[in-house]
Amino acid sequence: MASERTSLMMGLTASGKTTFLAALWHVLRAGDVPGALVLDRLAGDEHYVNGIYSSWLSGDQAARTARSAVRCVELHVKDKQDRRISVIMPDPSGELLKDAVCERYWPAELDVYAQNAAGVLLFVHPHGVVMPHLISAVDIDEAEDEPDDEDGVWEPAMMPTQVMLVEMLQLLRSRSRTLHRIALIVSAWDEARRSFPGIEPVQWLDENVPLLTQYLRARTEYAEWTCFGISAQGGRIPDDKSRLLAHANPSDRLLVVGHPHANEHDVSAPIRWLMADL
Amino acid sequence: MVSETPPEGSEVNEADQSVRFHHGDYLLTEETVEVTRANPSRIVLVAGPVSSGKTTLFASIYSKFQQGPFAEMLFAGSRTLLAFERICFPSRIESARAIAETTRTTHSPRLNFLHLGLRHASLASQRRDLLLPDVSGELFAEIENSADACRELALLSRADTVAVLIDAGRLTDVAQRQGARSSADSFLRRCIESGMLGAQSNVDIVITKWDLFVDSEDNQQFIDETKRSLGERYGEQVASLGFWTVAARPSPNTLESGFGVDALLQHWLEAQRTLPTFDYAPPKIERSFDLFLDARVEADRGE
């Protein structure tokens, strides 16, 4: 009988959650990546995951997850020891999670998953990181933009990315009694690596979301954590579409960095780590 | 992995089972109980006249952690992230301001607290929570003038550290420096004579905006005299009296941002209010049960 795990995906809008899910679905179905999880059997309803997979295969951007949606995918998989696991992967929209931080509530449906999540995949996209920029750090004489005549009014949605992500984890912490592992995933890792050759995912996180990595390092009682750099698309859409579609084997599009024992195309590696399989 | 009961801070709506979370803004006094109960904590009451730099100091500490570990500490969480973000906003480019500012603390009948969870970067020690009540300049002035107002601020006698701010710009302005020193003196005297500060109290005199200090022999003498006079008058009446200089948000090309704040923060995390001692006379043991109980107490103490 398969054991069941809930692995909750979290991250702001366009952080790469849905693309990752589509790529994961491919790897599970294809079964051609050494060491990766493979599909054991199909689930009852696969409309959602097949829909995003279809977009991924054709090199198109997946449709944004609806604001109020908490899509959930059920994956029945086997690991390399032939152990059967059912992985429940809720995929809440980035807007829903941002609303939780800013508006201070989330729906019952998400709460059920949060309470039962043993692991979290927390996504950060290099293009989506909003950092705090101090006025005192800018040379006014060299500033390109003139300050506006009217002072801006603060709203919670203006909070830097790292603050949003820390608060997301704090909110989850207030509801979960089962969480013990967090996998940070830096999306579009191919681009991050091009911008900073040789950088490792943890270094990128320390430089771009240092409040988040401090929080995880300090809160050892909360959960174990690790990080991966993943390119689940393999390039930019639509700029690199032709190149991506030229791969005879779509698994070759994928890039996974972060764990020495994971194959470089194994996007199931974070799931395996959450299950303590890595 | 140590399992622990997750902290409180959320409520379930009975009608639709949605979850309402803690507001994330300033904590009220009654809300700080959860914090002090959960982890070792330090309460630092920072007081000073209007525009002496209290809130800027808090914003500076938080902003430093946004850049990375600070004062050898790691950020370990906060229940007041939204409050911190609000007070920091006017100092950021996103506020569309030409000059960095700080949201002024409005006078309120209720104390509002900022909260920071911190842990030493070595992870050798447990997390420590820092509670920072945001006291308005108006309340500071009121306490100078009124014993009743002083005694109403019960936190004065319970804080691990009471930090009194003096603006360096005023200390080096001939027209204002006597008033600046007198204000700090009056506040301390009022607190001590009202019984709100005493032998258990740690007191810091923090000279803020050190980038505004005009270095001259006369000014340095005045600073030294200020330290001497306050030390002589009050040093023996409190557990500790320290002097610090900071520049939380100095003018460009003067001092580094957050000058002196790291050392001050480390000091606050270490300082702890001295508990009062009292003479304990053990009861006369006569019954067998009392003998048994006494032995258990001794065993628990490891003596």
Coordinates of C-alpha atoms in Angstrom, one line a residue:
Chain A
M1 CA 0.0 0.0 0.0
A2 CA 1.4 3.4 -1.0
S3 CA 2.3 5.9 1.7
E4 CA 0.9 9.4 1.3
R5 CA 2.7 12.7 1.5
T6 CA 1.5 16.3 1.0
S7 CA 4.1 18.6 -0.5
L8 CA 2.8 22.1 -0.6
M9 CA 4.1 24.5 -3.3
M10 CA 4.4 28.1 -2.3
G11 CA 5.7 31.2 -3.9
L12 CA 4.6 34.5 -5.3
T13 CA 3.0 35.0 -8.7
A14 CA 5.1 33.8 -11.6
S15 CA 7.7 32.2 -9.4
G16 CA 7.7 29.0 -11.4
K17 CA 5.4 26.7 -9.5
T18 CA 3.2 25.7 -12.4
T19 CA 6.1 25.3 -14.9
F20 CA 7.9 23.1 -12.4
L21 CA 4.8 20.9 -12.0
A22 CA 4.5 20.5 -15.8
A23 CA 8.2 19.5 -16.0
L24 CA 7.8 17.1 -13.1
W25 CA 4.8 15.5 -14.8
H26 CA 7.0 15.0 -17.9
V27 CA 9.8 13.3 -15.9
L28 CA 7.4 11.1 -14.1
R29 CA 5.7 10.0 -17.3
A30 CA 8.8 9.7 -19.4
G31 CA 10.8 7.6 -16.8
D32 CA 14.0 8.4 -18.7
V33 CA 15.9 10.3 -16.0
P34 CA 18.2 8.1 -13.9
G35 CA 17.2 8.0 -10.2
A36 CA 14.1 10.1 -10.7
L37 CA 10.6 9.2 -9.4
V38 CA 8.4 7.6 -12.0
L39 CA 4.7 7.3 -12.5
D40 CA 3.2 4.3 -10.8
R41 CA -0.3 4.8 -11.9
L42 CA -2.6 7.5 -13.2
A43 CA -4.8 9.5 -10.8
G44 CA -8.6 9.9 -11.4
D45 CA -8.6 13.5 -12.6
E46 CA -5.7 14.8 -14.6
H47 CA -7.3 17.7 -16.5
Y48 CA -5.2 20.3 -14.8
V49 CA -1.8 18.6 -15.0
N50 CA -2.3 17.4 -18.5
G51 CA -3.4 20.9 -19.5
I52 CA -0.2 22.6 -18.2
Y53 CA 1.9 19.7 -19.5
S54 CA 0.5 20.2 -23.0
S55 CA 1.6 23.9 -22.9
W56 CA 5.0 22.9 -21.6
L57 CA 5.5 20.3 -24.4
S58 CA 4.7 22.8 -27.1
G59 CA 7.0 25.4 -25.6
D60 CA 4.2 27.8 -24.5
Q61 CA 3.8 29.6 -21.2
A62 CA 1.2 27.9 -19.0
A63 CA -1.9 29.9 -18.2
R64 CA -1.6 31.8 -14.9
T65 CA -3.3 30.0 -12.1
A66 CA -6.6 31.7 -11.3
R67 CA -6.4 34.0 -8.3
S68 CA -8.7 32.1 -6.0
A69 CA -7.6 28.7 -7.1
V70 CA -6.0 26.0 -5.1
R71 CA -5.3 23.4 -7.8
C72 CA -4.2 20.1 -6.4
V73 CA -2.4 17.4 -8.2
E74 CA -2.3 13.9 -7.0
L75 CA 0.8 11.9 -8.1
H76 CA 1.1 8.2 -7.6
V77 CA 4.8 7.5 -8.0
K78 CA 7.5 4.9 -7.4
D79 CA 11.1 5.6 -6.3
K80 CA 14.1 3.6 -7.4
Q81 CA 13.6 1.2 -4.6
D82 CA 10.2 0.5 -6.0
R83 CA 8.5 2.1 -3.0
R84 CA 5.1 3.4 -3.9
I85 CA 4.2 6.9 -2.7
S86 CA 1.2 9.1 -3.3
V87 CA 2.3 12.8 -3.4
I88 CA -0.4 15.3 -2.9
M89 CA 0.8 18.6 -4.4
P90 CA -1.5 21.6 -3.8
D91 CA -0.6 24.4 -6.2
P92 CA -2.2 27.6 -4.8
S93 CA -2.0 30.7 -6.9
G94 CA 0.6 33.3 -6.1
E95 CA -2.1 35.9 -5.6
L96 CA -3.8 33.7 -3.0
L97 CA -0.5 33.5 -1.0
K98 CA 0.2 37.1 -1.4
D99 CA -3.3 37.9 -0.2
A100 CA -2.6 35.8 2.8
V101 CA 0.4 37.9 3.7
C102 CA -1.3 41.3 2.9
E103 CA -4.9 40.7 3.8
R104 CA -4.2 38.2 6.6
Y105 CA -6.4 35.3 5.7
W106 CA -6.5 32.2 3.6
P107 CA -9.4 29.9 2.6
A108 CA -10.3 26.7 4.3
E109 CA -9.3 24.7 1.3
L110 CA -5.7 25.9 1.5
D111 CA -5.7 25.5 5.2
V112 CA -6.4 21.8 5.0
Y113 CA -3.4 21.3 2.8
A114 CA -1.2 23.5 5.0
Q115 CA -2.1 21.6 8.1
N116 CA -1.2 18.3 6.5
A117 CA 1.9 19.4 4.6
A118 CA 5.0 17.4 5.6
G119 CA 7.1 19.4 3.1
V120 CA 7.1 22.7 1.3
L121 CA 8.6 23.7 -2.1
L122 CA 9.2 27.4 -1.9
F123 CA 9.8 29.0 -5.2
V124 CA 11.7 32.2 -5.9
H125 CA 12.1 33.6 -9.5
P126 CA 15.2 35.8 -10.1
H127 CA 13.1 38.2 -12.2
G128 CA 10.5 38.6 -9.5
V129 CA 12.6 39.5 -6.6
V130 CA 11.7 43.0 -5.2
M131 CA 14.5 44.2 -3.0
P132 CA 14.3 47.2 -0.5
H133 CA 16.3 50.1 -1.9
L134 CA 17.2 52.8 0.6
I135 CA 17.2 56.4 -0.4
S136 CA 20.4 57.0 1.6
A137 CA 22.2 54.4 -0.6
V138 CA 21.5 56.4 -3.8
D139 CA 23.5 59.3 -4.9
I140 CA 20.8 61.9 -5.6
D141 CA 23.0 63.6 -8.2
E142 CA 23.3 60.4 -10.2
A143 CA 19.7 59.3 -9.8
E144 CA 18.0 58.8 -13.2
D145 CA 14.5 59.6 -12.0
E146 CA 13.3 62.7 -10.3
P147 CA 11.3 62.1 -7.1
D148 CA 7.6 62.5 -7.6
D149 CA 5.9 65.6 -6.2
E150 CA 3.7 63.4 -4.0
D151 CA 5.0 61.0 -1.5
G152 CA 3.9 57.4 -2.0
V153 CA 1.6 55.7 0.4
W154 CA 2.6 52.4 1.9
E155 CA 0.6 49.3 1.2
P156 CA 1.4 45.7 2.3
A157 CA 1.7 44.7 -1.3
M158 CA 4.8 46.8 -1.5
M159 CA 6.8 44.7 0.9
P160 CA 10.0 43.2 -0.5
T161 CA 9.9 39.7 -1.8
Q162 CA 12.0 38.3 1.1
V163 CA 9.6 39.8 3.7
M164 CA 6.6 38.2 1.9
L165 CA 8.3 34.8 1.8
V166 CA 9.3 34.9 5.5
E167 CA 5.8 35.9 6.4
M168 CA 4.3 33.2 4.2
L169 CA 6.4 30.6 6.2
Q170 CA 5.4 32.2 9.5
L171 CA 1.7 31.9 8.6
L172 CA 2.2 28.3 7.5
R173 CA 4.0 27.7 10.8
S174 CA 1.0 28.9 12.7
R175 CA -1.2 26.3 11.1
S176 CA 1.0 23.3 10.4
R177 CA 1.8 20.6 12.9
T178 CA 3.5 18.2 10.4
L179 CA 5.9 20.3 8.5
H180 CA 9.6 19.3 8.8
R181 CA 11.3 20.0 5.5
I182 CA 11.5 23.0 3.2
A183 CA 13.1 22.9 -0.3
L184 CA 13.9 26.4 -1.7
I185 CA 13.8 26.4 -5.4
V186 CA 15.4 29.2 -7.5
S187 CA 13.5 29.1 -10.8
A188 CA 15.0 29.9 -14.2
W189 CA 18.3 28.8 -12.9
D190 CA 19.8 28.8 -16.4
E191 CA 19.4 32.5 -16.5
A192 CA 20.7 33.1 -13.0
R193 CA 23.8 31.0 -13.8
R194 CA 24.4 33.0 -16.9
S195 CA 24.3 36.2 -15.0
F196 CA 26.5 34.9 -12.2
P197 CA 28.7 32.1 -13.5
G198 CA 29.7 29.6 -10.9
I199 CA 27.2 30.7 -8.3
E200 CA 25.5 28.1 -6.3
P201 CA 21.8 28.3 -5.4
V202 CA 22.5 29.0 -1.7
Q203 CA 24.8 31.8 -2.6
W204 CA 22.2 33.3 -4.9
L205 CA 19.6 33.1 -2.1
D206 CA 21.9 34.6 0.5
E207 CA 22.6 37.6 -1.8
N208 CA 19.0 38.1 -3.0
V209 CA 16.8 37.1 -0.2
P210 CA 19.1 37.2 2.9
L211 CA 16.2 37.7 5.3
L212 CA 14.7 34.4 4.2
T213 CA 17.9 32.4 4.5
Q214 CA 18.7 33.9 7.9
Y215 CA 15.2 32.9 9.1
L216 CA 15.7 29.3 7.9
R217 CA 19.2 29.1 9.4
A218 CA 18.1 30.5 12.7
R219 CA 14.9 28.5 13.1
T220 CA 16.5 25.0 13.2
E221 CA 13.6 23.8 15.3
Y222 CA 11.1 24.7 12.5
A223 CA 12.2 22.5 9.6
E224 CA 15.3 21.3 7.8
W225 CA 15.9 23.1 4.6
T226 CA 17.9 22.9 1.4
C227 CA 17.9 24.7 -1.9
F228 CA 17.9 23.8 -5.6
G229 CA 18.4 25.8 -8.7
I230 CA 16.0 24.6 -11.4
S231 CA 15.3 25.5 -14.9
A232 CA 12.0 23.7 -15.6
Q233 CA 11.4 25.4 -18.9
G234 CA 15.0 25.3 -20.2
G235 CA 14.9 28.8 -21.5
R236 CA 12.8 31.9 -22.1
I237 CA 9.5 31.7 -23.7
P238 CA 8.9 32.8 -26.5
D239 CA 12.6 33.8 -27.2
D240 CA 14.0 30.3 -26.9
K241 CA 11.0 28.3 -28.0
S242 CA 12.6 27.0 -31.2
R243 CA 15.7 25.8 -29.4
L244 CA 13.6 24.1 -26.7
L245 CA 11.5 22.2 -29.2
A246 CA 14.6 21.1 -31.1
H247 CA 15.4 18.7 -28.2
A248 CA 14.4 15.2 -29.3
N249 CA 14.1 14.3 -25.6
P250 CA 12.2 17.0 -23.7
S251 CA 13.9 15.8 -20.4
D252 CA 17.2 17.3 -21.8
R253 CA 15.6 20.8 -21.5
L254 CA 15.6 20.5 -17.7
L255 CA 18.4 21.7 -15.4
V256 CA 18.6 20.8 -11.7
V257 CA 21.4 22.0 -9.5
G258 CA 21.8 21.7 -5.8
H259 CA 22.2 18.2 -4.7
P260 CA 25.3 16.2 -5.5
H261 CA 23.4 12.9 -5.8
A262 CA 20.6 14.1 -8.1
N263 CA 20.9 13.8 -11.9
E264 CA 21.0 17.2 -13.6
H265 CA 17.6 16.6 -15.3
D266 CA 15.9 15.2 -12.3
V267 CA 13.2 17.7 -11.3
S268 CA 11.8 15.2 -8.9
A269 CA 14.9 15.7 -6.8
P270 CA 13.2 18.3 -4.5
I271 CA 10.3 15.9 -3.9
R272 CA 12.6 13.1 -3.2
W273 CA 14.5 15.3 -0.7
L274 CA 11.3 16.3 1.0
M275 CA 10.5 12.6 1.4
A276 CA 14.0 12.0 2.8
D277 CA 14.8 9.9 -0.2
L278 CA 17.9 12.0 -1.1
Chain B
M1 CA 14.0 17.6 14.7
V2 CA 12.4 19.0 17.8
S3 CA 8.7 19.0 17.6
E4 CA 6.9 21.9 19.2
T5 CA 3.4 23.2 19.3
P6 CA 3.1 25.9 16.7
P7 CA 2.7 29.4 18.0
E8 CA -0.8 30.9 18.3
G9 CA -1.9 33.7 16.1
S10 CA -4.7 32.4 13.9
E11 CA -8.4 32.0 14.2
V12 CA -10.8 29.9 12.2
N13 CA -14.0 31.5 10.9
E14 CA -16.7 29.1 11.9
A15 CA -18.9 30.0 9.0
D16 CA -16.6 29.1 6.1
Q17 CA -13.5 27.7 7.9
S18 CA -11.3 30.3 6.4
V19 CA -8.4 31.3 8.6
R20 CA -7.7 34.8 9.9
F21 CA -4.1 35.4 10.9
H22 CA -2.6 37.7 13.4
H23 CA -2.5 41.3 12.0
G24 CA 1.3 41.5 11.7
D25 CA 1.3 45.1 12.9
Y26 CA 2.4 46.5 16.3
L27 CA 1.8 44.2 19.2
L28 CA -0.3 45.5 22.1
T29 CA 0.8 44.8 25.6
E30 CA -1.4 41.8 26.1
E31 CA -0.2 40.3 22.8
T32 CA 3.4 40.4 24.0
V33 CA 2.7 37.7 26.6
E34 CA 2.8 35.0 23.9
V35 CA 6.3 36.2 22.9
T36 CA 7.7 36.4 26.4
R37 CA 6.2 33.0 27.2
A38 CA 7.7 31.3 24.2
N39 CA 11.3 32.3 24.3
P40 CA 13.9 34.2 26.4
S41 CA 13.1 37.9 25.7
R42 CA 14.5 41.3 26.3
I43 CA 12.3 44.4 26.6
V44 CA 14.1 47.6 25.7
L45 CA 12.2 50.8 26.3
V46 CA 13.7 53.6 24.2
A47 CA 12.6 57.0 25.2
G48 CA 13.4 60.5 24.0
P49 CA 12.0 63.8 22.9
V50 CA 10.2 64.2 19.6
S51 CA 12.5 63.6 16.6
S52 CA 15.4 62.3 18.7
G53 CA 15.6 59.2 16.4
K54 CA 13.8 56.4 18.2
T55 CA 11.8 55.0 15.3
T56 CA 14.7 55.6 12.9
L57 CA 16.9 53.5 15.2
F58 CA 14.3 50.6 15.1
A59 CA 14.0 51.0 11.3
S60 CA 17.8 50.9 11.0
I61 CA 18.1 47.6 12.9
Y62 CA 15.4 46.0 10.8
S63 CA 16.9 47.4 7.6
K64 CA 20.3 45.9 8.5
F65 CA 18.9 42.5 8.8
Q66 CA 17.3 42.9 5.4
Q67 CA 20.8 43.0 4.0
G68 CA 22.2 40.1 5.9
P69 CA 23.2 38.9 9.4
F70 CA 23.9 41.9 11.7
A71 CA 25.6 42.4 15.0
E72 CA 26.6 38.7 14.8
M73 CA 22.9 37.8 14.9
L74 CA 20.5 36.1 12.5
F75 CA 17.0 37.3 11.9
A76 CA 14.8 34.6 13.4
G77 CA 11.3 36.0 12.7
S78 CA 9.0 38.8 13.7
R79 CA 5.4 39.1 14.5
T80 CA 5.4 42.7 13.5
L81 CA 6.7 42.6 9.9
L82 CA 4.0 44.9 8.6
A83 CA 4.7 47.5 11.3
F84 CA 8.5 47.4 10.5
E85 CA 7.7 47.7 6.8
R86 CA 5.5 50.7 7.4
I87 CA 8.0 52.6 9.4
C88 CA 10.8 51.8 6.9
F89 CA 8.8 52.8 3.8
P90 CA 9.6 56.5 3.9
S91 CA 13.3 55.7 3.8
R92 CA 13.0 53.7 0.6
I93 CA 13.1 54.8 -3.0
E94 CA 9.7 53.2 -3.5
S95 CA 8.2 56.0 -1.4
A96 CA 9.1 58.5 -4.1
R97 CA 10.7 60.8 -1.6
A98 CA 13.8 62.8 -2.3
I99 CA 15.1 62.5 1.3
A100 CA 14.8 59.5 3.6
E101 CA 12.3 60.0 6.4
T102 CA 10.8 58.0 9.2
T103 CA 7.1 57.6 10.1
R104 CA 6.6 59.6 13.3
T105 CA 5.3 57.8 16.3
T106 CA 1.9 59.2 17.1
H107 CA 0.9 59.6 20.7
S108 CA -1.3 56.8 21.8
P109 CA -2.8 55.8 25.2
R110 CA -1.7 52.3 24.5
L111 CA 1.8 51.0 24.1
N112 CA 2.7 49.5 20.8
F113 CA 5.5 47.0 20.5
L114 CA 7.8 46.0 17.7
H115 CA 9.1 42.5 17.8
L116 CA 12.3 40.8 16.5
G117 CA 13.3 37.3 17.0
L118 CA 17.1 36.9 16.8
R119 CA 19.6 34.2 17.2
H120 CA 23.4 34.2 17.4
A121 CA 24.9 33.4 14.0
S122 CA 26.9 30.5 15.6
L123 CA 23.6 28.9 16.6
A124 CA 25.3 28.1 19.9
S125 CA 22.5 29.7 21.9
Q126 CA 18.8 29.8 21.9
R127 CA 16.8 32.3 20.0
R128 CA 16.1 35.6 21.9
D129 CA 13.1 37.8 21.3
L130 CA 13.5 41.6 21.4
L131 CA 10.5 43.7 22.3
L132 CA 10.7 47.4 21.5
P133 CA 7.8 49.5 22.8
D134 CA 7.4 52.6 20.5
V135 CA 7.1 55.4 23.0
S136 CA 6.1 58.8 21.6
G137 CA 8.1 62.0 22.2
E138 CA 5.0 63.5 23.7
L139 CA 4.9 60.8 26.4
F140 CA 8.6 61.4 27.1
A141 CA 7.9 65.1 27.7
E142 CA 4.9 64.2 29.9
I143 CA 6.9 61.9 32.1
E144 CA 9.5 64.7 32.6
N145 CA 6.8 66.8 34.0
S146 CA 4.5 64.4 35.9
A147 CA 5.1 61.8 38.5
D148 CA 1.7 60.3 37.7
A149 CA 2.5 59.9 34.1
C150 CA 5.8 58.3 35.1
R151 CA 4.2 55.8 37.3
E152 CA 1.5 55.0 34.8
L153 CA 4.2 53.7 32.4
A154 CA 4.6 50.5 34.3
L155 CA 7.0 49.1 31.7
L156 CA 9.7 51.5 33.0
S157 CA 10.2 49.2 36.0
R158 CA 9.9 46.0 34.0
A159 CA 12.1 46.7 31.0
D160 CA 15.5 45.0 30.8
T161 CA 17.0 48.2 29.5
V162 CA 15.7 51.8 29.5
A163 CA 17.5 53.8 26.8
V164 CA 17.3 57.6 26.9
L165 CA 18.1 59.3 23.6
I166 CA 19.8 62.6 23.1
D167 CA 20.1 64.2 19.7
A168 CA 23.8 65.0 19.0
G169 CA 22.7 67.8 16.8
R170 CA 21.1 69.5 19.8
L171 CA 24.1 68.7 22.0
T172 CA 26.4 70.6 19.7
D173 CA 24.0 73.6 19.2
V174 CA 24.9 76.2 21.7
A175 CA 21.2 77.4 21.8
Q176 CA 19.9 73.9 22.4
R177 CA 22.5 71.9 24.2
Q178 CA 21.6 72.8 27.8
G179 CA 18.0 72.0 27.1
A180 CA 18.9 68.7 25.6
R181 CA 21.0 67.6 28.6
S182 CA 18.4 68.9 31.0
S183 CA 15.7 67.0 29.4
A184 CA 17.5 63.7 29.8
D185 CA 18.4 64.6 33.3
S186 CA 14.8 65.4 34.2
F187 CA 13.5 62.2 32.8
L188 CA 16.0 60.1 34.7
R189 CA 15.4 62.0 37.9
R190 CA 11.7 61.7 37.6
C191 CA 11.9 57.9 36.9
I192 CA 14.2 57.3 39.9
E193 CA 12.3 59.5 42.3
S194 CA 9.1 57.9 41.3
G195 CA 10.5 54.5 42.0
M196 CA 10.2 53.4 38.4
L197 CA 14.0 53.0 37.9
G198 CA 16.3 51.8 40.6
A199 CA 18.9 49.3 41.6
Q200 CA 17.5 46.7 39.2
S201 CA 17.5 48.9 36.2
N202 CA 19.9 49.0 33.3
V203 CA 20.0 52.5 31.8
D204 CA 21.6 53.6 28.5
I205 CA 22.2 57.2 27.4
V206 CA 22.2 57.0 23.6
I207 CA 23.5 60.0 21.7
T208 CA 21.8 59.7 18.3
K209 CA 22.6 61.3 14.9
W210 CA 26.3 61.3 15.7
D211 CA 26.9 62.4 12.1
L212 CA 25.6 65.8 13.2
F213 CA 28.2 66.1 15.9
V214 CA 30.5 69.0 15.1
D215 CA 33.9 68.1 16.3
S216 CA 35.3 70.9 18.3
E217 CA 37.1 71.1 21.6
D218 CA 34.1 72.9 23.1
N219 CA 31.6 70.4 21.9
Q220 CA 33.7 67.4 23.0
Q221 CA 34.0 69.0 26.4
F222 CA 30.2 69.5 26.6
I223 CA 29.7 65.8 25.7
D224 CA 32.2 64.7 28.3
E225 CA 30.6 66.9 30.9
T226 CA 27.2 65.5 30.1
K227 CA 28.5 62.0 30.6
R228 CA 30.2 63.0 33.8
S229 CA 27.3 64.8 35.3
L230 CA 24.7 62.1 34.5
G231 CA 27.0 59.4 35.6
E232 CA 27.7 61.1 38.9
R233 CA 24.1 61.8 39.6
Y234 CA 22.5 58.5 38.6
G235 CA 25.2 55.9 38.1
E236 CA 25.0 54.7 41.7
Q237 CA 21.2 54.6 41.7
V238 CA 20.8 52.1 38.9
A239 CA 22.3 48.7 38.1
S240 CA 24.2 50.0 35.1
L241 CA 24.5 53.3 33.3
G242 CA 26.1 53.2 29.8
F243 CA 26.8 55.8 27.2
W244 CA 26.6 55.1 23.5
T245 CA 26.8 57.0 20.2
V246 CA 24.9 56.0 17.1
A247 CA 24.1 57.2 13.7
A248 CA 21.2 55.1 12.4
R249 CA 20.8 56.9 9.2
P250 CA 23.7 59.4 8.8
S251 CA 23.9 62.0 6.1
P252 CA 25.7 60.9 2.9
N253 CA 29.5 60.8 3.1
T254 CA 29.7 61.2 6.9
L255 CA 29.5 57.9 8.8
E256 CA 28.6 54.4 7.7
S257 CA 24.9 53.6 7.8
G258 CA 23.9 52.2 11.2
F259 CA 27.1 53.5 12.9
G260 CA 27.2 52.1 16.4
V261 CA 23.9 50.3 16.2
D262 CA 25.4 46.9 16.1
A263 CA 27.3 47.3 19.3
L264 CA 24.2 48.8 21.0
L265 CA 22.0 45.9 19.8
Q266 CA 24.5 43.4 21.1
H267 CA 24.5 45.2 24.5
W268 CA 20.7 45.2 24.6
L269 CA 20.5 41.5 23.9
E270 CA 22.9 40.7 26.7
A271 CA 21.6 43.1 29.4
Q272 CA 19.0 41.7 31.7
R273 CA 17.1 43.3 34.4
T274 CA 18.4 42.3 37.8
L275 CA 15.8 40.5 39.8
P276 CA 15.3 41.8 43.3
T277 CA 16.9 39.8 46.1
F278 CA 15.2 39.1 49.4
D279 CA 16.2 37.3 52.5
Y280 CA 14.7 33.8 52.7
A281 CA 14.4 32.1 56.0
P282 CA 13.6 28.4 55.4
P283 CA 10.7 27.1 57.5
K284 CA 11.3 25.0 60.5
I285 CA 11.0 21.4 59.3
E286 CA 9.0 19.2 61.8
R287 CA 6.9 16.8 59.8
S288 CA 8.2 13.8 57.9
F289 CA 6.5 15.1 54.8
D290 CA 8.3 18.4 55.1
L291 CA 11.6 16.4 55.2
F292 CA 10.7 14.6 52.0
L293 CA 9.6 17.8 50.3
D294 CA 12.8 19.6 51.3
A295 CA 14.9 16.7 49.9
R296 CA 13.1 16.8 46.6
V297 CA 13.6 20.6 46.3
E298 CA 17.3 20.2 47.0
A299 CA 17.5 17.4 44.4
D300 CA 15.9 19.5 41.7
R301 CA 18.4 22.3 42.4
G302 CA 21.2 19.8 41.9
E303 CA 22.7 20.7 45.2

